[in-house]
mmCIF file of C-alpha atoms in Angstrom:
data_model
loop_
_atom_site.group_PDB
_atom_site.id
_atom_site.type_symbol
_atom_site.label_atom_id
_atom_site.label_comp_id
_atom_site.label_asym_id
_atom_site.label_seq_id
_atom_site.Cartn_x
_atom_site.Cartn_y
_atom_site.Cartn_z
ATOM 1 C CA UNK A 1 -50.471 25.354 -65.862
ATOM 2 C CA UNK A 2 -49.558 23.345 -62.863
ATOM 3 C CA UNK A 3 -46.029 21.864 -62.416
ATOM 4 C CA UNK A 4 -45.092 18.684 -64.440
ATOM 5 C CA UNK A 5 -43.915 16.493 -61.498
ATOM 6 C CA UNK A 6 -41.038 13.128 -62.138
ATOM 7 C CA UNK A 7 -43.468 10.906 -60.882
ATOM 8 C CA UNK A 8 -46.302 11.678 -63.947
ATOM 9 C CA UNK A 9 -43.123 11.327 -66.391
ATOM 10 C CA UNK A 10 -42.280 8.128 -64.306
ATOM 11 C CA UNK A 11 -45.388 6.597 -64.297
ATOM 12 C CA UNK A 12 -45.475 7.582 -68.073
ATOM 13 C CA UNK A 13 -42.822 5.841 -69.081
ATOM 14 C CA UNK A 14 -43.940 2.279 -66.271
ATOM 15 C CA UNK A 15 -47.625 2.389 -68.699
ATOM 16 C CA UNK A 16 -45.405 2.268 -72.013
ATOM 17 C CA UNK A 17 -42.853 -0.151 -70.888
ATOM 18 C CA UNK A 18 -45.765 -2.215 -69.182
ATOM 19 C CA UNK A 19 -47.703 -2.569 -71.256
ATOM 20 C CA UNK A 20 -51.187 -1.251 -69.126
ATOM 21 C CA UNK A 21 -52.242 0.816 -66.168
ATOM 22 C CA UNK A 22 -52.685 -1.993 -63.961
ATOM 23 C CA UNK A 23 -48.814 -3.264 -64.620
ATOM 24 C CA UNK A 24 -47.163 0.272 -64.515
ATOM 25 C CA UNK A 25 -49.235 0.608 -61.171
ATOM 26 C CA UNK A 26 -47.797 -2.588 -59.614
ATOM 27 C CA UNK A 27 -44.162 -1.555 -60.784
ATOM 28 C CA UNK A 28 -44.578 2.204 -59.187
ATOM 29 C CA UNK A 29 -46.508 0.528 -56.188
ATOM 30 C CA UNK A 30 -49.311 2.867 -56.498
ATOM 31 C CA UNK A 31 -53.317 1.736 -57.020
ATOM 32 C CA UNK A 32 -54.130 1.909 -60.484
ATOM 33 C CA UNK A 33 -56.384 4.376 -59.859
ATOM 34 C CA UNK A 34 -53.449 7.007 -58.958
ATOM 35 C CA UNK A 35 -51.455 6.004 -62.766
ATOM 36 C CA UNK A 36 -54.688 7.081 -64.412
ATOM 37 C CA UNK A 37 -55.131 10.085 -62.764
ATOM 38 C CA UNK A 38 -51.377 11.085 -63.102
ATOM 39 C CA UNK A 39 -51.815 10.463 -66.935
ATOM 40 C CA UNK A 40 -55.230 12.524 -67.217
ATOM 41 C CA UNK A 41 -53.428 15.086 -65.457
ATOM 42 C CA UNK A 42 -50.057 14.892 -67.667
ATOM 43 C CA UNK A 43 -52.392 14.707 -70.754
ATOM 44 C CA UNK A 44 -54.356 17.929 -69.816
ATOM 45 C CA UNK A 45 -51.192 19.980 -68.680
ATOM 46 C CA UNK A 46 -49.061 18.909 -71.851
ATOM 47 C CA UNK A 47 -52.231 19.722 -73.974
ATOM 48 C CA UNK A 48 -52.122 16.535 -76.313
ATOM 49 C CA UNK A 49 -53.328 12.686 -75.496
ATOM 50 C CA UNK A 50 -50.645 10.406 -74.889
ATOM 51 C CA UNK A 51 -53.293 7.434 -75.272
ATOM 52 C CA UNK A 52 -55.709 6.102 -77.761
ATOM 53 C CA UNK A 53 -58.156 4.327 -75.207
ATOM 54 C CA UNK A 54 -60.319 3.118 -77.280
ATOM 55 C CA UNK A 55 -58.851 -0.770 -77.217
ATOM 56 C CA UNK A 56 -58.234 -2.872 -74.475
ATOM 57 C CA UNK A 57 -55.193 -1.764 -73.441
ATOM 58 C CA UNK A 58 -54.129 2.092 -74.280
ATOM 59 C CA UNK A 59 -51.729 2.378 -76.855
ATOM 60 C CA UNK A 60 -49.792 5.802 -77.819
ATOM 61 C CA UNK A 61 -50.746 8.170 -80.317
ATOM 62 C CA UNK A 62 -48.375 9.581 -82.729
ATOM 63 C CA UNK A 63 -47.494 12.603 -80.174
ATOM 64 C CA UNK A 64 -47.186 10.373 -77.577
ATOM 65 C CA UNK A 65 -44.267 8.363 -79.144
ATOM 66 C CA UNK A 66 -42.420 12.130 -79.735
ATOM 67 C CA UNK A 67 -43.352 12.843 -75.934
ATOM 68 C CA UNK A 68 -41.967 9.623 -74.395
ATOM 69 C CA UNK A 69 -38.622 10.346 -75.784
ATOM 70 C CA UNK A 70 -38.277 13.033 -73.813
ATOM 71 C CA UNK A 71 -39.962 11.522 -71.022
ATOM 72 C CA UNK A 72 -37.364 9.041 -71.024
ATOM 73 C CA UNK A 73 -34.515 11.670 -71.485
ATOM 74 C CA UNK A 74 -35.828 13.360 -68.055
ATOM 75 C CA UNK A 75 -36.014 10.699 -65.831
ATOM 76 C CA UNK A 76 -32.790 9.453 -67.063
ATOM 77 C CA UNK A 77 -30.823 12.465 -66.445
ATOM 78 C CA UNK A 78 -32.364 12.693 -62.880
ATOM 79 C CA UNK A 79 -30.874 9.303 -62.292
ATOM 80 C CA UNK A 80 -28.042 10.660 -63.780
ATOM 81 C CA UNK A 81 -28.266 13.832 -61.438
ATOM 82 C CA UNK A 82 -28.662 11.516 -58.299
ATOM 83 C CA UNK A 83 -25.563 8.838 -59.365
ATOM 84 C CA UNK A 84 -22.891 12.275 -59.290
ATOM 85 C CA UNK A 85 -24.581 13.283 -55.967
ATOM 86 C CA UNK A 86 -23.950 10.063 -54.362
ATOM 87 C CA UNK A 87 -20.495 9.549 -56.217
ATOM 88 C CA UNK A 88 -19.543 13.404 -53.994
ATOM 89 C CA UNK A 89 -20.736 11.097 -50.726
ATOM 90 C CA UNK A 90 -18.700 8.645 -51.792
ATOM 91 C CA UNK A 91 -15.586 10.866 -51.950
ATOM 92 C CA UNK A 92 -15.672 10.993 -56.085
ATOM 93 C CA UNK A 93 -14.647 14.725 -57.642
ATOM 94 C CA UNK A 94 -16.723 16.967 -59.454
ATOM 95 C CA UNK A 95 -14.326 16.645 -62.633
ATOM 96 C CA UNK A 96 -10.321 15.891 -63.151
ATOM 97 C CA UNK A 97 -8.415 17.902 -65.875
ATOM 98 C CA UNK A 98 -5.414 16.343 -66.754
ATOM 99 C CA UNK A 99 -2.939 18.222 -69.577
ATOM 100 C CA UNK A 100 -0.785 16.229 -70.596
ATOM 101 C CA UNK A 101 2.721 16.397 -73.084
ATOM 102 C CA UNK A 102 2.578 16.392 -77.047
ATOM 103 C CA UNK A 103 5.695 13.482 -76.918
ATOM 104 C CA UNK A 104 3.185 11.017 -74.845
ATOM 105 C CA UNK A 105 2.411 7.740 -76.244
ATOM 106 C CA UNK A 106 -0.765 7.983 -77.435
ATOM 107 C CA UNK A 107 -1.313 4.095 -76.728
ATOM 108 C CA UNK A 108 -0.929 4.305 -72.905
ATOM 109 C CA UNK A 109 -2.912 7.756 -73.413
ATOM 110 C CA UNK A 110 -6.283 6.322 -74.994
ATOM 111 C CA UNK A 111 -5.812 3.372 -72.477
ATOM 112 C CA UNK A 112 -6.171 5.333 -69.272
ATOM 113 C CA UNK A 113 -9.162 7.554 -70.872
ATOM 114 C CA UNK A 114 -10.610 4.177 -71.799
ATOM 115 C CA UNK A 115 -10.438 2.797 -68.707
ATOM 116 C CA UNK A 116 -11.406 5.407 -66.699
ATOM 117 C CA UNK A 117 -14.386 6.277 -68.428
ATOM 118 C CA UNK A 118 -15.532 2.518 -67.424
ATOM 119 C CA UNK A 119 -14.547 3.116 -63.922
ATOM 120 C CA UNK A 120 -15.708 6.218 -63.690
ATOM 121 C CA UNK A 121 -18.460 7.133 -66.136
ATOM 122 C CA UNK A 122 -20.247 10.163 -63.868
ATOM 123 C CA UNK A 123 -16.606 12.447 -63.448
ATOM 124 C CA UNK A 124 -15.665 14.559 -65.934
ATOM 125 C CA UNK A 125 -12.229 14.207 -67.609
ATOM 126 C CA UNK A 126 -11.167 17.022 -68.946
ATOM 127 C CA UNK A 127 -8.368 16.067 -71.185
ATOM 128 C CA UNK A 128 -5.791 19.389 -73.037
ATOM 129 C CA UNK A 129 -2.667 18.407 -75.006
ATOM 130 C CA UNK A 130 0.826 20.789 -74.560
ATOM 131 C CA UNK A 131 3.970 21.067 -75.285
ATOM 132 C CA UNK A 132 7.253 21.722 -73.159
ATOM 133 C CA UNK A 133 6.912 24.044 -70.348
ATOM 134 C CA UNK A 134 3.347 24.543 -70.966
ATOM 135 C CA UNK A 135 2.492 21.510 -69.327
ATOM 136 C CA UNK A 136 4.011 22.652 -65.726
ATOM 137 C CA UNK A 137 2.753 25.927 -66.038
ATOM 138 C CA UNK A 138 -0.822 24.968 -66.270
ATOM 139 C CA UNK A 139 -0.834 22.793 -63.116
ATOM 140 C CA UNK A 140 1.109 25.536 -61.377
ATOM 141 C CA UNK A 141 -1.692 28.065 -62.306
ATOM 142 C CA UNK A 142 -4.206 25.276 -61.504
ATOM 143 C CA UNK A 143 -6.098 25.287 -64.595
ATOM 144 C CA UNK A 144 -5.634 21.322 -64.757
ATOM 145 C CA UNK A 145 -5.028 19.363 -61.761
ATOM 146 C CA UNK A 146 -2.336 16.532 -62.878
ATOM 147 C CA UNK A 147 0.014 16.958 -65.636
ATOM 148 C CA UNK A 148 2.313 14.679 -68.107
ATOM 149 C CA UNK A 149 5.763 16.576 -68.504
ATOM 150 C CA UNK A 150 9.134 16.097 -70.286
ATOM 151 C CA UNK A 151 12.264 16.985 -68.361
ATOM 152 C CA UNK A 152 12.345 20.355 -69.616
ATOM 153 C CA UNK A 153 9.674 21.730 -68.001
ATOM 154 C CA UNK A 154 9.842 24.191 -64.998
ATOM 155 C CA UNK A 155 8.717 21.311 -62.456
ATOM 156 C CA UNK A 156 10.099 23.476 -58.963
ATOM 157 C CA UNK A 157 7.711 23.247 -56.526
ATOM 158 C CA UNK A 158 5.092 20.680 -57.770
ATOM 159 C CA UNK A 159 5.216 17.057 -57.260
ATOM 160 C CA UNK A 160 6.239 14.388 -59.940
ATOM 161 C CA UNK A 161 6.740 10.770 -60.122
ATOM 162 C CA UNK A 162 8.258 8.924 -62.809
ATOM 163 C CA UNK A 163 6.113 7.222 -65.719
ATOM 164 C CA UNK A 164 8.150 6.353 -68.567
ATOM 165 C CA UNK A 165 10.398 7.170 -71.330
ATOM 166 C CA UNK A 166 10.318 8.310 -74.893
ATOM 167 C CA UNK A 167 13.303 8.003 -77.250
ATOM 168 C CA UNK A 168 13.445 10.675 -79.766
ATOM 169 C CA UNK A 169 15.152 9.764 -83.370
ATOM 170 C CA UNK A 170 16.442 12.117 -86.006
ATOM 171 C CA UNK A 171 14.541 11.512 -89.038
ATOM 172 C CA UNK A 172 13.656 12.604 -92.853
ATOM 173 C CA UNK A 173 11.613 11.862 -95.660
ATOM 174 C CA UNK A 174 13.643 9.297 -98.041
ATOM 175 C CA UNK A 175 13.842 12.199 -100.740
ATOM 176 C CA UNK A 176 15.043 14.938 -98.543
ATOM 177 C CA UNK A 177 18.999 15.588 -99.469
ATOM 178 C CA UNK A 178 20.149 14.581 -95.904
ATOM 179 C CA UNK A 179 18.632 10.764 -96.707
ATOM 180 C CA UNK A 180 21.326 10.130 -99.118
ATOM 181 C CA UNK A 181 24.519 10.876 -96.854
ATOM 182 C CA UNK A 182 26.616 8.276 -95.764
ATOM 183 C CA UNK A 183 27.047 7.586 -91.502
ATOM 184 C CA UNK A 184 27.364 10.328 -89.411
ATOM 185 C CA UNK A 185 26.412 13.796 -90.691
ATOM 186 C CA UNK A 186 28.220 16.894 -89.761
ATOM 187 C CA UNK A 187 27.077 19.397 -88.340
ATOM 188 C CA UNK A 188 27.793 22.375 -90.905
ATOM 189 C CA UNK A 189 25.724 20.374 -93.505
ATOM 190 C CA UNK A 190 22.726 19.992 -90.875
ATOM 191 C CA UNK A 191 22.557 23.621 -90.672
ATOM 192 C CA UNK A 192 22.562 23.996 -94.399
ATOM 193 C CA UNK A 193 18.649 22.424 -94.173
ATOM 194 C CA UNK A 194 15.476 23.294 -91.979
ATOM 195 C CA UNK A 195 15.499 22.291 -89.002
ATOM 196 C CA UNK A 196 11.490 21.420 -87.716
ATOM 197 C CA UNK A 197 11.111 22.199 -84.135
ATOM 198 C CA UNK A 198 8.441 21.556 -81.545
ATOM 199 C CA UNK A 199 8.058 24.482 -79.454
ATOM 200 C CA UNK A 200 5.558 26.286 -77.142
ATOM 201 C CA UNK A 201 2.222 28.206 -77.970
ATOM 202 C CA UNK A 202 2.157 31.499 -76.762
ATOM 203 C CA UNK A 203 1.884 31.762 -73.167
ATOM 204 C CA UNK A 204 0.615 35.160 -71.820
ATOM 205 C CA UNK A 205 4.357 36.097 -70.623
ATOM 206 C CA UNK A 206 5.403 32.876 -69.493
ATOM 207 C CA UNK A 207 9.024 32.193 -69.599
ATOM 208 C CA UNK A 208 9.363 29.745 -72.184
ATOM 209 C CA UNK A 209 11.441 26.398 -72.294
ATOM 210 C CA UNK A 210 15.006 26.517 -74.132
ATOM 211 C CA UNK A 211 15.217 25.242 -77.256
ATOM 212 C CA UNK A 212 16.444 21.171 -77.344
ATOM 213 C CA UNK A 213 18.599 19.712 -79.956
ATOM 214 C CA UNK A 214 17.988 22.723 -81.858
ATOM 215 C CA UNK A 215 21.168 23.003 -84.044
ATOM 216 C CA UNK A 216 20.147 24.223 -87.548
ATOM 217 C CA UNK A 217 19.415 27.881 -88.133
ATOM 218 C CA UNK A 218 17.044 27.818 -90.635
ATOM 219 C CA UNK A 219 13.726 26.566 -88.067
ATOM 220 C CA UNK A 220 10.589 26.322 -88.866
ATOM 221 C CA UNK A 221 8.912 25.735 -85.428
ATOM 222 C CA UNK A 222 5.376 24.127 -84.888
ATOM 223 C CA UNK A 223 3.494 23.830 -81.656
ATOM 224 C CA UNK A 224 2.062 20.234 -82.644
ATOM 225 C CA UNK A 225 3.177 17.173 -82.901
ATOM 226 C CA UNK A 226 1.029 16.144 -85.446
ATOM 227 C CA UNK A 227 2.051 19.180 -87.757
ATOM 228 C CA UNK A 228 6.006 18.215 -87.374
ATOM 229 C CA UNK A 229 5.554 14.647 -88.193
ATOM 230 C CA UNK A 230 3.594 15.722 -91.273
ATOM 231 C CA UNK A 231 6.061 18.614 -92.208
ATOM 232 C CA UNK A 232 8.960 15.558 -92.561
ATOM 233 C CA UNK A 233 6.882 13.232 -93.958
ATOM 234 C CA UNK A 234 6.554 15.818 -96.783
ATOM 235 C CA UNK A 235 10.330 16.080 -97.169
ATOM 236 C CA UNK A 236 10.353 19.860 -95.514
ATOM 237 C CA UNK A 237 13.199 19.647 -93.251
ATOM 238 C CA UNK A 238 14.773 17.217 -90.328
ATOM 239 C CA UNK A 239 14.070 16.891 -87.015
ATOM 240 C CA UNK A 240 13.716 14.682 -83.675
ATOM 241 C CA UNK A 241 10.151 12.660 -83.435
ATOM 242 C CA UNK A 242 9.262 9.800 -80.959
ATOM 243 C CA UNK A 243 9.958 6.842 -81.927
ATOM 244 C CA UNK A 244 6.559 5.579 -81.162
ATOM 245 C CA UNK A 245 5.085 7.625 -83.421
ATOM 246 C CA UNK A 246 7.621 6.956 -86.730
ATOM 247 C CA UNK A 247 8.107 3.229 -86.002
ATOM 248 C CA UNK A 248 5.732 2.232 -88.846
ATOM 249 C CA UNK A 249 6.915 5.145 -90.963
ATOM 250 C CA UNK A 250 10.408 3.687 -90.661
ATOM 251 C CA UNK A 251 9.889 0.044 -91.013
ATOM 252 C CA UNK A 252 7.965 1.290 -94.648
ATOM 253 C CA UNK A 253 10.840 3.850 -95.905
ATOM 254 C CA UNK A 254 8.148 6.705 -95.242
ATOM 255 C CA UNK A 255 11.220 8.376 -92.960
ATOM 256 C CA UNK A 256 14.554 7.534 -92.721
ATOM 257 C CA UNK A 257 17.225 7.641 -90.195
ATOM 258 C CA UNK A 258 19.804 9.944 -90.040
ATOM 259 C CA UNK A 259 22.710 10.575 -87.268
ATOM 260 C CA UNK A 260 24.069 13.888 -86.663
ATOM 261 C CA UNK A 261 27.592 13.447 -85.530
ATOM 262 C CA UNK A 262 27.403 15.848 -82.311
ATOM 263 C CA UNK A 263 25.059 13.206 -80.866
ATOM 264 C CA UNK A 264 25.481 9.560 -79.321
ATOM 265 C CA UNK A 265 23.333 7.056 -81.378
ATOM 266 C CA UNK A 266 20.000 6.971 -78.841
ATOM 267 C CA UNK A 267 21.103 10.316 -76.961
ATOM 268 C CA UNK A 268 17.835 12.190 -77.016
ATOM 269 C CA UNK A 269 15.804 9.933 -74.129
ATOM 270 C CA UNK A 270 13.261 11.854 -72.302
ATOM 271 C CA UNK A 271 12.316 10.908 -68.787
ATOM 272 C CA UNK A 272 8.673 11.780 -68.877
ATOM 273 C CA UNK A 273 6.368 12.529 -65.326
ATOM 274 C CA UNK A 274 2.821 13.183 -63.495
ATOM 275 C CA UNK A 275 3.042 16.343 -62.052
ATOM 276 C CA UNK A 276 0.724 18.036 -59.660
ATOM 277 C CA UNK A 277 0.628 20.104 -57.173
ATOM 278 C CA UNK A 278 1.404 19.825 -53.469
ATOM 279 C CA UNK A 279 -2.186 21.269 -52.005
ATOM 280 C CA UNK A 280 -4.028 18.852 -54.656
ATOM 281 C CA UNK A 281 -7.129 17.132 -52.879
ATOM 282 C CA UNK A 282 -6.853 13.524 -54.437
ATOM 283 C CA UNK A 283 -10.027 12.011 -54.434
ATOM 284 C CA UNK A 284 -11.174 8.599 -55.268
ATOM 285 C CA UNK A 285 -10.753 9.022 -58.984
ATOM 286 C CA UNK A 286 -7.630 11.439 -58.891
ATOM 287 C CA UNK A 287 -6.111 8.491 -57.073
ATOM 288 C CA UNK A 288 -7.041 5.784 -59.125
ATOM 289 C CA UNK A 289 -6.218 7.859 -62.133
ATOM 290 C CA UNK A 290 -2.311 8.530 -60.798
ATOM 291 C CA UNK A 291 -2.270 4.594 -59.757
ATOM 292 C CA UNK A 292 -3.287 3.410 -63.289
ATOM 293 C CA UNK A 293 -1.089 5.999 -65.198
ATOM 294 C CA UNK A 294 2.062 4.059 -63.791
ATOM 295 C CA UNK A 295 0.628 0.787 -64.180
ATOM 296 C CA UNK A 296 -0.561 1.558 -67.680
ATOM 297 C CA UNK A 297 3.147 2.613 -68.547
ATOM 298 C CA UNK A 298 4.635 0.044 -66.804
ATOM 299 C CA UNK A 299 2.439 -2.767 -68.895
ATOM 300 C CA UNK A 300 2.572 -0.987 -72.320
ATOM 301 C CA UNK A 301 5.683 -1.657 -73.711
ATOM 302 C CA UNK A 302 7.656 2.050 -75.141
ATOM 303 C CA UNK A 303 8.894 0.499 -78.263
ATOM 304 C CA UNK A 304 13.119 1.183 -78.505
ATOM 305 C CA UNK A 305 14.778 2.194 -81.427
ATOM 306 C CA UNK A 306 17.372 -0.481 -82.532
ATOM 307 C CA UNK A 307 21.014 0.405 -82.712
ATOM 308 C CA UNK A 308 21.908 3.073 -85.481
ATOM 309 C CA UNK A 309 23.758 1.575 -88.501
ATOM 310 C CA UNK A 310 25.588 4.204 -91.221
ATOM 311 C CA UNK A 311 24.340 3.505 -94.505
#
């Protein structure tokens, strides 16, 4: 069987579209002569009729509707397959990978996917979420190109600029034992309850981050945001969340409040950066993406807890 070329599937799709021979001809600039012969030849190498001729104009059989779906698909994707290859001439990467911290706000997050998937539709983001010191380490390795990080992270030796900040509030479900007490909490009753910590998957013999705020002994530690805030929703234990994330659960009485003595009333403010390192080739999206970062977090606003007040 002789090759299938683009231009039959072309010319293919120009007759259906078109309406006739004569029309698809004119759009491909070829004599009508050369659109029938590329469809007799399309017809006998696919082994079914694409066209009942018997009318006027030719109109497509019931395998010739199934066919022109993938006809379509084809030349599509080699448009597709043509758009990347001039996006690399025009200095555009093959992909970015960006990993980026568990405490980010997901609002400024979705935003720059959003608009960089309308900017940049042909590259590849490849997006992986992390916790800690995982973050650093996986630029450092160069698994992901740019990276999101909290100030614990092992940053030595990569670059980093400033993005925003995320205030972290002691919290508890309204029917955990801790909601009840009065001000400022000691610290001897705090480690009477568990403690729910955020803290690193396992990282193939990575040195992990220290532990933060960490003052209970009875932890339960998660590697997932998610998990934590659901483990204090459920009354489990206390523990530091952003304050972006428990806003809502606060202004409803889902989570309360609390105030460990050992700590000022909005102590736990985390400075949080794009990292990447020095050798990184920053192409026309890995630019763009680092410019709108900053002006994404500059424009969406990092809600801030109001002032602590003891029941």
């Amino acid at each position: 069987m002789d090759a299938i070329t683009l231009e039959q599937l072309r010319a293919f799709v120009a007759v259906v579209e078109e309406g006739s021979f004569s029309a698809a001809a004119r759009r491909t600039h070829r004599v009508q002569s050369a659109v029938s012969q590329a469809m007799a030849a399309l017809e006998h190498q696919l082994g079914h009729a694409l066209f009942d001729r018997t009318g006027r104009t030719p109109t497509l059989t019931a395998r010739g509707r199934v066919l022109l779906v993938h006809a379509r698909r084809v030349t599509a994707q080699v448009e597709e397959l043509k758009a990347v290859a001039h996006g690399f001439d025009a200095g555009l990467e093959p992909g970015i990978s960006l990993v980026v911290d568990a405490l980010f706000p997901v609002r400024a997050l979705t935003a720059a996917c959003r608009d960089f998937l309308r900017r940049f539709p042909m590259v590849p983001l490849r997006l992986h979420t992390e916790t800690l010191n995982a973050v650093a380490m996986m630029v450092h390795q160069g698994i992901c190109q740019l990276g999101i990080t909290g100030p614990a992270a092992n940053t030595a030796g990569l670059e980093a600029s400033f993005l925003t900040q995320v205030h972290m509030v002691p919290v508890v479900a309204p029917d955990h034992p801790l909601a009840a007490v009065r001000g400022r909490i000691r610290r001897a009753l705090l480690e009477e309850h568990v403690q729910v910590v955020l803290s690193e998957r396992a990282s193939g013999g990575a040195t992990a981050s220290p532990d933060q705020a960490v003052v209970s002994p009875l932890t339960w530690r998660v590697v997932d945001l998610a998990t934590k805030h659901a483990l204090l929703l459920g009354g489990l234990g206390w523990g530091n969340l952003p304050y972006h994330l428990v806003a809502r659960d606060l202004a409803a009485r889902r989570l309360v409040r609390i105030q460990p003595a050992a700590w000022a009333a909005n102590e736990h403010v985390l400075s949080l950066s794009v990292v990447h390192r020095g050798d990184l080739h920053k192409g026309k999206a890995t630019s763009w993406l680092l410019e709108h970062l900053a002006t994404l977090c500059a424009q969406v606003e990092t809600p801030t807890p109001r002032r602590h007040r003891g029941k």
